[in-house]
XYZ file of C-alpha atoms in Angstrom:
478
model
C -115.628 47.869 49.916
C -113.708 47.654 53.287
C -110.110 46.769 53.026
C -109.244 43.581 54.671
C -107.021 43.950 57.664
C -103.300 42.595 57.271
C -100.968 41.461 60.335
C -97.187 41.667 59.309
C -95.496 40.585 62.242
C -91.377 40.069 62.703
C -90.582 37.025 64.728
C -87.426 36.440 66.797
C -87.660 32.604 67.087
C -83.506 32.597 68.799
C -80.893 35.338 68.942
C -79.897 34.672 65.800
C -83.069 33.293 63.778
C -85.939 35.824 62.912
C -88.739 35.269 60.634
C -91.707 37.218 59.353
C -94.890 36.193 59.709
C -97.887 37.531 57.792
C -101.545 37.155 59.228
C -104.674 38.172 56.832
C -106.677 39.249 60.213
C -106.132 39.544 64.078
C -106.420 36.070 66.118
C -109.284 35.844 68.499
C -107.004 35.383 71.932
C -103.033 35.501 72.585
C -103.604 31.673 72.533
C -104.996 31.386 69.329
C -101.938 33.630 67.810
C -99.292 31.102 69.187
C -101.210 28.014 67.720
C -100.931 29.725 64.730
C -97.388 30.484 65.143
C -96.980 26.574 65.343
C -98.215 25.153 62.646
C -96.706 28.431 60.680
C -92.932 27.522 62.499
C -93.134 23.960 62.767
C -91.026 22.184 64.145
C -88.810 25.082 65.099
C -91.645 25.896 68.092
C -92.468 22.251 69.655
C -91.715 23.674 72.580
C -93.546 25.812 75.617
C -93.146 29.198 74.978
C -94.871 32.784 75.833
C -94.477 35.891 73.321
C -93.215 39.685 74.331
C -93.975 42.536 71.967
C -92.055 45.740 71.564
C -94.720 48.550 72.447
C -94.663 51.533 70.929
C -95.882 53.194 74.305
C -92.431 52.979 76.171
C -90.122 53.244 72.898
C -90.051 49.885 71.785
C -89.674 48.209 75.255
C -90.572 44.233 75.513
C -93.769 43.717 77.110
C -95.356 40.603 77.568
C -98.402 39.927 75.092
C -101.431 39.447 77.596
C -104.367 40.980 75.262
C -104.131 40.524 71.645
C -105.430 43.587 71.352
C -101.910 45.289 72.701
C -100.645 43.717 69.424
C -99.923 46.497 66.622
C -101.070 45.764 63.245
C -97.054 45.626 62.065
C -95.444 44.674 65.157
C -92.490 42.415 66.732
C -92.265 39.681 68.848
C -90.272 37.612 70.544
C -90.368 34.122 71.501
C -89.915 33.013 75.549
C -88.945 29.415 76.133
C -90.935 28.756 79.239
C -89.017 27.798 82.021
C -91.201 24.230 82.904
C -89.987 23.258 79.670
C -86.192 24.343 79.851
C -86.039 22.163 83.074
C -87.592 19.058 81.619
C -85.255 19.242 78.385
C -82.510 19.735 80.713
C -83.729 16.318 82.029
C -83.563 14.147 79.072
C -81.963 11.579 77.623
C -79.249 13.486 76.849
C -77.786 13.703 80.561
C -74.250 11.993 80.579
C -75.020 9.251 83.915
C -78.196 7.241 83.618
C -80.638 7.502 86.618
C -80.085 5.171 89.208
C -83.210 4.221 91.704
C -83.384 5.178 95.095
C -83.648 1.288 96.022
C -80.009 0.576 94.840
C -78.846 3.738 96.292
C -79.885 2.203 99.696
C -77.812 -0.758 98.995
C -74.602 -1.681 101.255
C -71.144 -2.595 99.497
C -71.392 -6.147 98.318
C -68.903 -8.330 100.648
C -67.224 -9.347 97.186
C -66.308 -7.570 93.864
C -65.897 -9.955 90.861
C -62.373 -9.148 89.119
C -63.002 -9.029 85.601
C -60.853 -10.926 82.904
C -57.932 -8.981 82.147
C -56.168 -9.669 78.533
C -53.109 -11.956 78.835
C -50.903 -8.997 78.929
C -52.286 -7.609 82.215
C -52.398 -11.037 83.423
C -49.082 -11.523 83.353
C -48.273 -7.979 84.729
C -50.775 -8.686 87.893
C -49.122 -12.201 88.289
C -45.130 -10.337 88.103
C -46.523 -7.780 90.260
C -48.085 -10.365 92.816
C -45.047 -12.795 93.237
C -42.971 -9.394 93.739
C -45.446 -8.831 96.795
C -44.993 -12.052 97.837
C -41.233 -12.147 98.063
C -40.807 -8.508 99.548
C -44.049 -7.535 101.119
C -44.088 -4.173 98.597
C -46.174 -3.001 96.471
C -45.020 -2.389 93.230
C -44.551 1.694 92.274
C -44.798 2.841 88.575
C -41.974 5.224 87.901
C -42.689 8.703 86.586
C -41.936 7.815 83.413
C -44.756 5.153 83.056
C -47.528 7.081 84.429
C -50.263 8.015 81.842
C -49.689 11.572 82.041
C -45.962 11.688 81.002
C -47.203 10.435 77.622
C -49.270 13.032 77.174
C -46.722 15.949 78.297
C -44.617 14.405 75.644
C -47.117 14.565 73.042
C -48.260 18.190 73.761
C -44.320 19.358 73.858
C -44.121 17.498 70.515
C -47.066 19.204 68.958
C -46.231 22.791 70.473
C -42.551 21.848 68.981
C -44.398 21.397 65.421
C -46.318 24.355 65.808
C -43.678 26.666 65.926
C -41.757 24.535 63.388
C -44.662 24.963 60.929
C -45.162 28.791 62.051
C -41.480 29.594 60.730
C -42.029 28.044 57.849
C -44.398 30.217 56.741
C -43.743 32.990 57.579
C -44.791 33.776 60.664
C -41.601 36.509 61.998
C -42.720 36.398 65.632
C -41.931 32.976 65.569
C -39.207 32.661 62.990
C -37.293 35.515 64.151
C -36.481 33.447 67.387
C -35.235 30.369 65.209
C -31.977 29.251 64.077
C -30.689 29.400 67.289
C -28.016 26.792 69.330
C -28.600 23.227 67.735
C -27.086 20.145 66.595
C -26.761 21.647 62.594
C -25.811 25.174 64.412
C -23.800 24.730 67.398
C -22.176 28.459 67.247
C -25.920 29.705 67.228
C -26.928 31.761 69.931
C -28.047 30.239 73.161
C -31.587 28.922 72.385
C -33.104 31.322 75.963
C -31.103 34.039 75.389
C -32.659 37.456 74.260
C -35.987 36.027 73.138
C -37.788 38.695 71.278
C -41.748 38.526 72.602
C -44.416 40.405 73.431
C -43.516 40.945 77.785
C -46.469 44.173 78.407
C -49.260 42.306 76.951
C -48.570 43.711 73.371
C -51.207 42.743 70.723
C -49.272 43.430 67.556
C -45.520 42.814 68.974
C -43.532 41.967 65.367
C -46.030 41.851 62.760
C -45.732 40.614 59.155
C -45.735 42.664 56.278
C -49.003 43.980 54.974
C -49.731 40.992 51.969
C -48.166 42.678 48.645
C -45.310 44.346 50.022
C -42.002 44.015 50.738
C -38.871 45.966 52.986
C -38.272 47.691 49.663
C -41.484 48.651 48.909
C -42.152 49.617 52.390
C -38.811 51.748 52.561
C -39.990 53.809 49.256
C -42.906 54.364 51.701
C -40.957 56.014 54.543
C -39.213 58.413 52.103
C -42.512 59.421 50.647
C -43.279 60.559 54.014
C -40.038 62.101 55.472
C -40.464 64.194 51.865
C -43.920 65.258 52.622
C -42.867 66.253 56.839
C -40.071 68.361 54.590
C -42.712 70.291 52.584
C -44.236 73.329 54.330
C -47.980 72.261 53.916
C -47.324 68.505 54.460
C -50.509 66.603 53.540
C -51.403 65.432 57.029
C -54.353 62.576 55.424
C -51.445 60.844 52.983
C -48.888 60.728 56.142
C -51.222 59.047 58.502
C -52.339 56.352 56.122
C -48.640 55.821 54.791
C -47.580 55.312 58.267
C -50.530 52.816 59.075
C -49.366 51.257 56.026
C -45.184 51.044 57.465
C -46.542 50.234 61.055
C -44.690 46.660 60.508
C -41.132 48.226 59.108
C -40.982 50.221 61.986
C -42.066 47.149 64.978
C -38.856 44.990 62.607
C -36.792 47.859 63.127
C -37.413 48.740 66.929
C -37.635 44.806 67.945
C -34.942 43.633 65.533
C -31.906 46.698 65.532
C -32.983 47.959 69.025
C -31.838 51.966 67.808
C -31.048 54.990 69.750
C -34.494 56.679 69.810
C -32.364 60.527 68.276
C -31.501 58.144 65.234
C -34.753 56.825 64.651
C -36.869 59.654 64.628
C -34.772 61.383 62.341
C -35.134 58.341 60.188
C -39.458 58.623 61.000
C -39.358 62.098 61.701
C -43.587 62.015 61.174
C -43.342 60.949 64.831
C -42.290 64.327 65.566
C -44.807 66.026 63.191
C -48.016 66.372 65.648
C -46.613 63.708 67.975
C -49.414 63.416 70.361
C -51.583 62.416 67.277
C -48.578 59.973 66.299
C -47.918 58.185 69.433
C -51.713 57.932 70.252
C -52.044 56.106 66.902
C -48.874 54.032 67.389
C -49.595 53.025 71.206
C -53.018 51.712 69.448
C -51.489 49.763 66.545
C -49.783 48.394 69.267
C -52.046 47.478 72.237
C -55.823 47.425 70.168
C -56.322 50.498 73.362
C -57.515 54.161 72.085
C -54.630 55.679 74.654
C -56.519 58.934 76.014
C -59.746 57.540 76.298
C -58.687 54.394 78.440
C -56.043 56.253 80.705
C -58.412 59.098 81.460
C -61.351 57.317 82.407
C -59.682 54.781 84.333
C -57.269 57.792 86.096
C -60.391 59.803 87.203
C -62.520 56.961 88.384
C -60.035 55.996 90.337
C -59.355 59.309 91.482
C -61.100 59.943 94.698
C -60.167 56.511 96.295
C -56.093 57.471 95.292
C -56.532 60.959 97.394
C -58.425 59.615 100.493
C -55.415 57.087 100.291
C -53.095 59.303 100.153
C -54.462 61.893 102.390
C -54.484 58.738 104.980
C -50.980 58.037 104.403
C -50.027 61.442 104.964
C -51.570 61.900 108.127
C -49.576 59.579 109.782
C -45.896 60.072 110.702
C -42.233 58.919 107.915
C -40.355 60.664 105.168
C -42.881 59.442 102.835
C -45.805 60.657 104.784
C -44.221 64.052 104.780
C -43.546 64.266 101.096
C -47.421 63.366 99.881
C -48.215 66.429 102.490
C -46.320 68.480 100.852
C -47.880 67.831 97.757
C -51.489 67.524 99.196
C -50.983 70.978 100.632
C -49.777 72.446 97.855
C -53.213 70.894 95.949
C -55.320 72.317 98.509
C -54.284 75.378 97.754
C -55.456 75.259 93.810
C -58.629 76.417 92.739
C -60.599 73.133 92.110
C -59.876 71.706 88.795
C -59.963 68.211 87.286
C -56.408 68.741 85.175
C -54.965 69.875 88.736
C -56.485 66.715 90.522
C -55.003 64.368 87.827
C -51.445 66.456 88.607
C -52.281 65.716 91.710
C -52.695 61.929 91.569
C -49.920 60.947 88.740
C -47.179 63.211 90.599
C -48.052 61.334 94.861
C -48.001 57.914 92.919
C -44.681 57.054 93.028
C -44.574 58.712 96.558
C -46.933 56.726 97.346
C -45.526 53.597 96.326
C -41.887 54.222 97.534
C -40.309 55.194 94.432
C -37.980 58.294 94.002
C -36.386 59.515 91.048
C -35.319 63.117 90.928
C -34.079 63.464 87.364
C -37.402 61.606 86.384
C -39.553 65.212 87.568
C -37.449 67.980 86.188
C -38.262 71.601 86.365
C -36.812 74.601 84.284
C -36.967 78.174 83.956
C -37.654 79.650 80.899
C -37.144 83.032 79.515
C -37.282 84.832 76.328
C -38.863 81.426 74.909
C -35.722 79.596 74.959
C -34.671 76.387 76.344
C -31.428 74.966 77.302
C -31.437 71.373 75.818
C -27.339 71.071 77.050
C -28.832 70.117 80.445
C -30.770 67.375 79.742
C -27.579 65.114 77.626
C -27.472 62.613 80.367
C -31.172 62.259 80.867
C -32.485 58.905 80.141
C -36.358 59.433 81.077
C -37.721 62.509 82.055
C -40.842 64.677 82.616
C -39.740 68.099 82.000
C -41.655 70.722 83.205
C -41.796 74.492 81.916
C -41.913 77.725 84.005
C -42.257 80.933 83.743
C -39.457 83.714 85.465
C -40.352 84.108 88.845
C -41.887 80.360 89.951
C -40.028 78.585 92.385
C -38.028 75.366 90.690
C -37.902 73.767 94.068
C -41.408 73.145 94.722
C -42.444 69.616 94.348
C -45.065 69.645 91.907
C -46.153 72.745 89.619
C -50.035 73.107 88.975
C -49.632 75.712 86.428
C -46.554 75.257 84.331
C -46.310 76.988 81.417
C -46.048 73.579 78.674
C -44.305 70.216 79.500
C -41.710 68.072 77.718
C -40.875 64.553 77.008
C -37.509 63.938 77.375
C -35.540 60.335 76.058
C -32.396 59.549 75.814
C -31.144 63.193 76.460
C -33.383 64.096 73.482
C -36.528 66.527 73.441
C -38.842 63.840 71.856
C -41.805 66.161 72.642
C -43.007 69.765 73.149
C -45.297 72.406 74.294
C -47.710 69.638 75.875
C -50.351 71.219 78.019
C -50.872 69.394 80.720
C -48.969 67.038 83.244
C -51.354 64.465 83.013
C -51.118 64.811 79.219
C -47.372 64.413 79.121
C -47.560 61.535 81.122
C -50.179 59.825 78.804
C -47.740 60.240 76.008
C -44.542 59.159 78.194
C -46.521 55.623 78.598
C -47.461 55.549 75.240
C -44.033 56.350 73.474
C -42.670 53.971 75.864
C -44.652 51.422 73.728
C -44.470 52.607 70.703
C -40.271 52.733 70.916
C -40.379 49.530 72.798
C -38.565 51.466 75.804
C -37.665 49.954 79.408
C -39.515 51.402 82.039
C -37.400 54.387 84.144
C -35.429 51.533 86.423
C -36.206 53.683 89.701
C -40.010 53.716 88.883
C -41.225 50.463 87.767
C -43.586 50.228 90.271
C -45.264 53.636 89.248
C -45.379 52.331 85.646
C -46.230 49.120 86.070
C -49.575 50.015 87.957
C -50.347 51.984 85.209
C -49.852 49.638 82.782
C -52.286 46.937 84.185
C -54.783 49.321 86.457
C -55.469 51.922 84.673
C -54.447 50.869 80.781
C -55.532 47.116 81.699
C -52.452 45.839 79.820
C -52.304 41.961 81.853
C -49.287 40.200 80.894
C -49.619 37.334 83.001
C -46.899 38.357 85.541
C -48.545 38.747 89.111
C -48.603 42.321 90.829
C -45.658 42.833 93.011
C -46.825 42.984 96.946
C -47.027 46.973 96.905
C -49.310 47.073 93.779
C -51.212 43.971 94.737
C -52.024 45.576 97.984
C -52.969 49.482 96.526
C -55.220 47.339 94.091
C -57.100 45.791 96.452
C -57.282 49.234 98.216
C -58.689 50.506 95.538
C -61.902 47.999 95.371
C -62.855 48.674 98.822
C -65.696 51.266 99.897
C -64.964 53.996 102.175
């Protein structure tokens, strides 16, 4: 006895809507299979439509279903509004103005318009407003205050007013931390627009609450659990990472709220220190929602090869800063070709490029017998600190193959024995985030361009005329 043949097909009627469909033998025609699927799907197909199947001979690919035979025994398709049907729903009665015909269209203006009967209020404003004409020859002008739009200001100040009133209230510290400012009940508050704590570099989690169940105490406990296990000399690396996911929000209170010198507060978070390029990668994306390598990297070498033809065109012409991207161009082309040196390359002209200048920003030091004198870097605020062997030259502008960099804050060695320059930069922008820093005041420019070209960090400011005008450099096509 022959085994009947069985059709198990998987319909995708919408994006979101898919059915199956079981058929005890295979239609006749393509036609015949989407009657069935009507009176099967009714009413969700009273409409035109074709069918595509995913064939098997180009990996699942949608084809459209011309010869039923093409159709698998367990296959899936997918429904095609056709487009002679789109355009005549599109054409209903649905359409918000009614259709007018072409014979009224043609008409002229009629010579007069009937008025309409106003109520007896706007009667008697039309009759003030008339003998007013009549006596002065003026129109009558509303004031700004009586326009239809000041109402409506008024009411959306009102409810943005309530809004933030009803955020406080429960809870929300973004909002409530900014309250109880200057009023009528607190008139030696602060000044109501004075040191507003918000979010300025387009941070996503600026001062968030505390996770639900606990509390500063509990939270606290939680950051000597982990300066105990940094202590121990096989810290458990797993249970510090999710404890300080877990104290992510004590930390934002205490950087946003206290403002503290960066020496004091990694002593007090001293798992910041412990593998710090893990640490500030995973704060910088608490912060921003941005995995910080992967989003500076790509962005820095795709725009790589426009920045050097820029570059190289600005040095070939004649200035002080045409001369100092030379300098470091030649000192490039003299590198064995490598896509760490081409990043050193790029990060350390930027700032050149853009007219900035900050010699205790770029610091160079000689090291020997693996020691390092921290003395000279007290009255650093910012710094890139780069590490050389006995016998390189500390004057040359940029160093392709330094031993390690440094991160350097506050006069403090925040980090060490980083690789690479474009690495140490990386970690620069993304401790600057993580501690809530200011940008180095000399280089704003260079920082800010990172911030919203390569890290795509928009904070609604526009670009300043320099980094509008390298931006739009960077879209055209040599």
């Amino acid at each position: 006895m022959a085994v009947s043949q069985k059709f198990l097909l998987r319909v995708h009627l919408t994006t979101d809507v898919v059915v199956k469909v079981s058929l005890t033998k295979r239609p006749e025609s393509v036609e015949e299979l989407i009657t069935i699927l009507r009176e099967k799907l009714n009413p969700r197909l009273d409409f035109e439509f074709t069918l595509q199947y995913e064939d098997p001979d180009f990996d699942g690919q949608l084809t459209c279903l011309l010869d039923i035979q093409e159709l698998p025994e367990k296959g899936t398709l997918k429904v095609v509004r056709s487009e002679s049907d789109v355009s005549s729903c599109a054409s209903s009665d649905t359409d918000i103005l009614p259709h007018v015909p072409l014979a009224q269209r043609l008409k002229c203006w009629p010579d007069t318009f009937p008025v309409p009967t106003f109520s007896y209020e706007v009667e008697h404003l039309l009759e003030e407003g008339n003998r007013a004409f009549e006596m002065s020859g003026k129109h009558s002008s509303p004031k700004a205050q009586h326009l239809g739009d000041h109402g409506f200001s008024d009411a959306h100040l009102q409810s943005l007013s309530d809004s933030c009133y009803h955020s406080s209230i429960s809870g929300c510290v973004e909002v409530s931390f900014n309250a109880g400012r200057r009023s009528v009940n607190n008139p030696e508050g602060e000044h109501p627009h004075s040191n507003i704590k918000r979010a300025r570099r387009a941070e996503v989690n600026y001062l968030p609450n505390f996770p639900r169940g606990e509390d500063q105490v509990s939270l606290e406990d939680m950051r000597v659990q982990i300066k105990n296990e940094v202590e121990k000399t096989e810290p458990n690396k797993v249970m510090i990472e999710k404890l300080m996911q877990t104290t992510f929000a004590l930390r934002r209170h205490e950087i946003v709220q206290d403002n503290p010198m960066v020496k004091n507060f990694l002593e007090k978070w001293p798992a910041l220190r412990f593998d710090s390029q893990v640490s500030i990668c995973a704060e910088f994306h608490q912060v921003t929602n941005i995995n910080l390598r992967n989003q500076f990297y790509a962005e820095l070498d795709r725009h790589t090869p426009r920045l050097m033809a820029l570059y190289r065109q600005k040095a070939a012409r004649t200035g002080k800063i045409s001369e100092a991207l030379r300098t470091i161009l030649n000192h490039y082309d003299l590198q064995a070709p490598d896509i760490n040196v081409k990043r050193t390359a790029v990060l350390r002209a930027l700032p050149v490029y853009l007219r900035e200048e900050d010699p205790e920003f770029f610091k160079t030091c000689n090291i020997s017998a693996d020691t390092l004198d921290e003395s000279t870097l007290i009255d650093t605020p910012v710094a890139l600190l780069t590490v050389v062997t006995d016998g390189a030259s500390q004057t040359s502008p940029v160093h392709f193959t330094s031993s390690s960099m440094a991160v350097v804050v506050e006069g403090d060695l925040v980090m060490r024995d980083i690789p690479r320059f474009a690495d140490a930069f990386a970690l620069l922008f993304g401790l600057i985030y993580a501690l809530h820093l200011d940008y180095p005041r000399k280089l704003v420019h260079t920082f800010t361009f990172v911030q919203k070209i390569f890290m795509g960090l928009v904070d609604g400011k526009p670009l300043k005329p320099c980094l509008h005008a390298l931006k739009n450099d960077l879209l055209l096509k040599e």
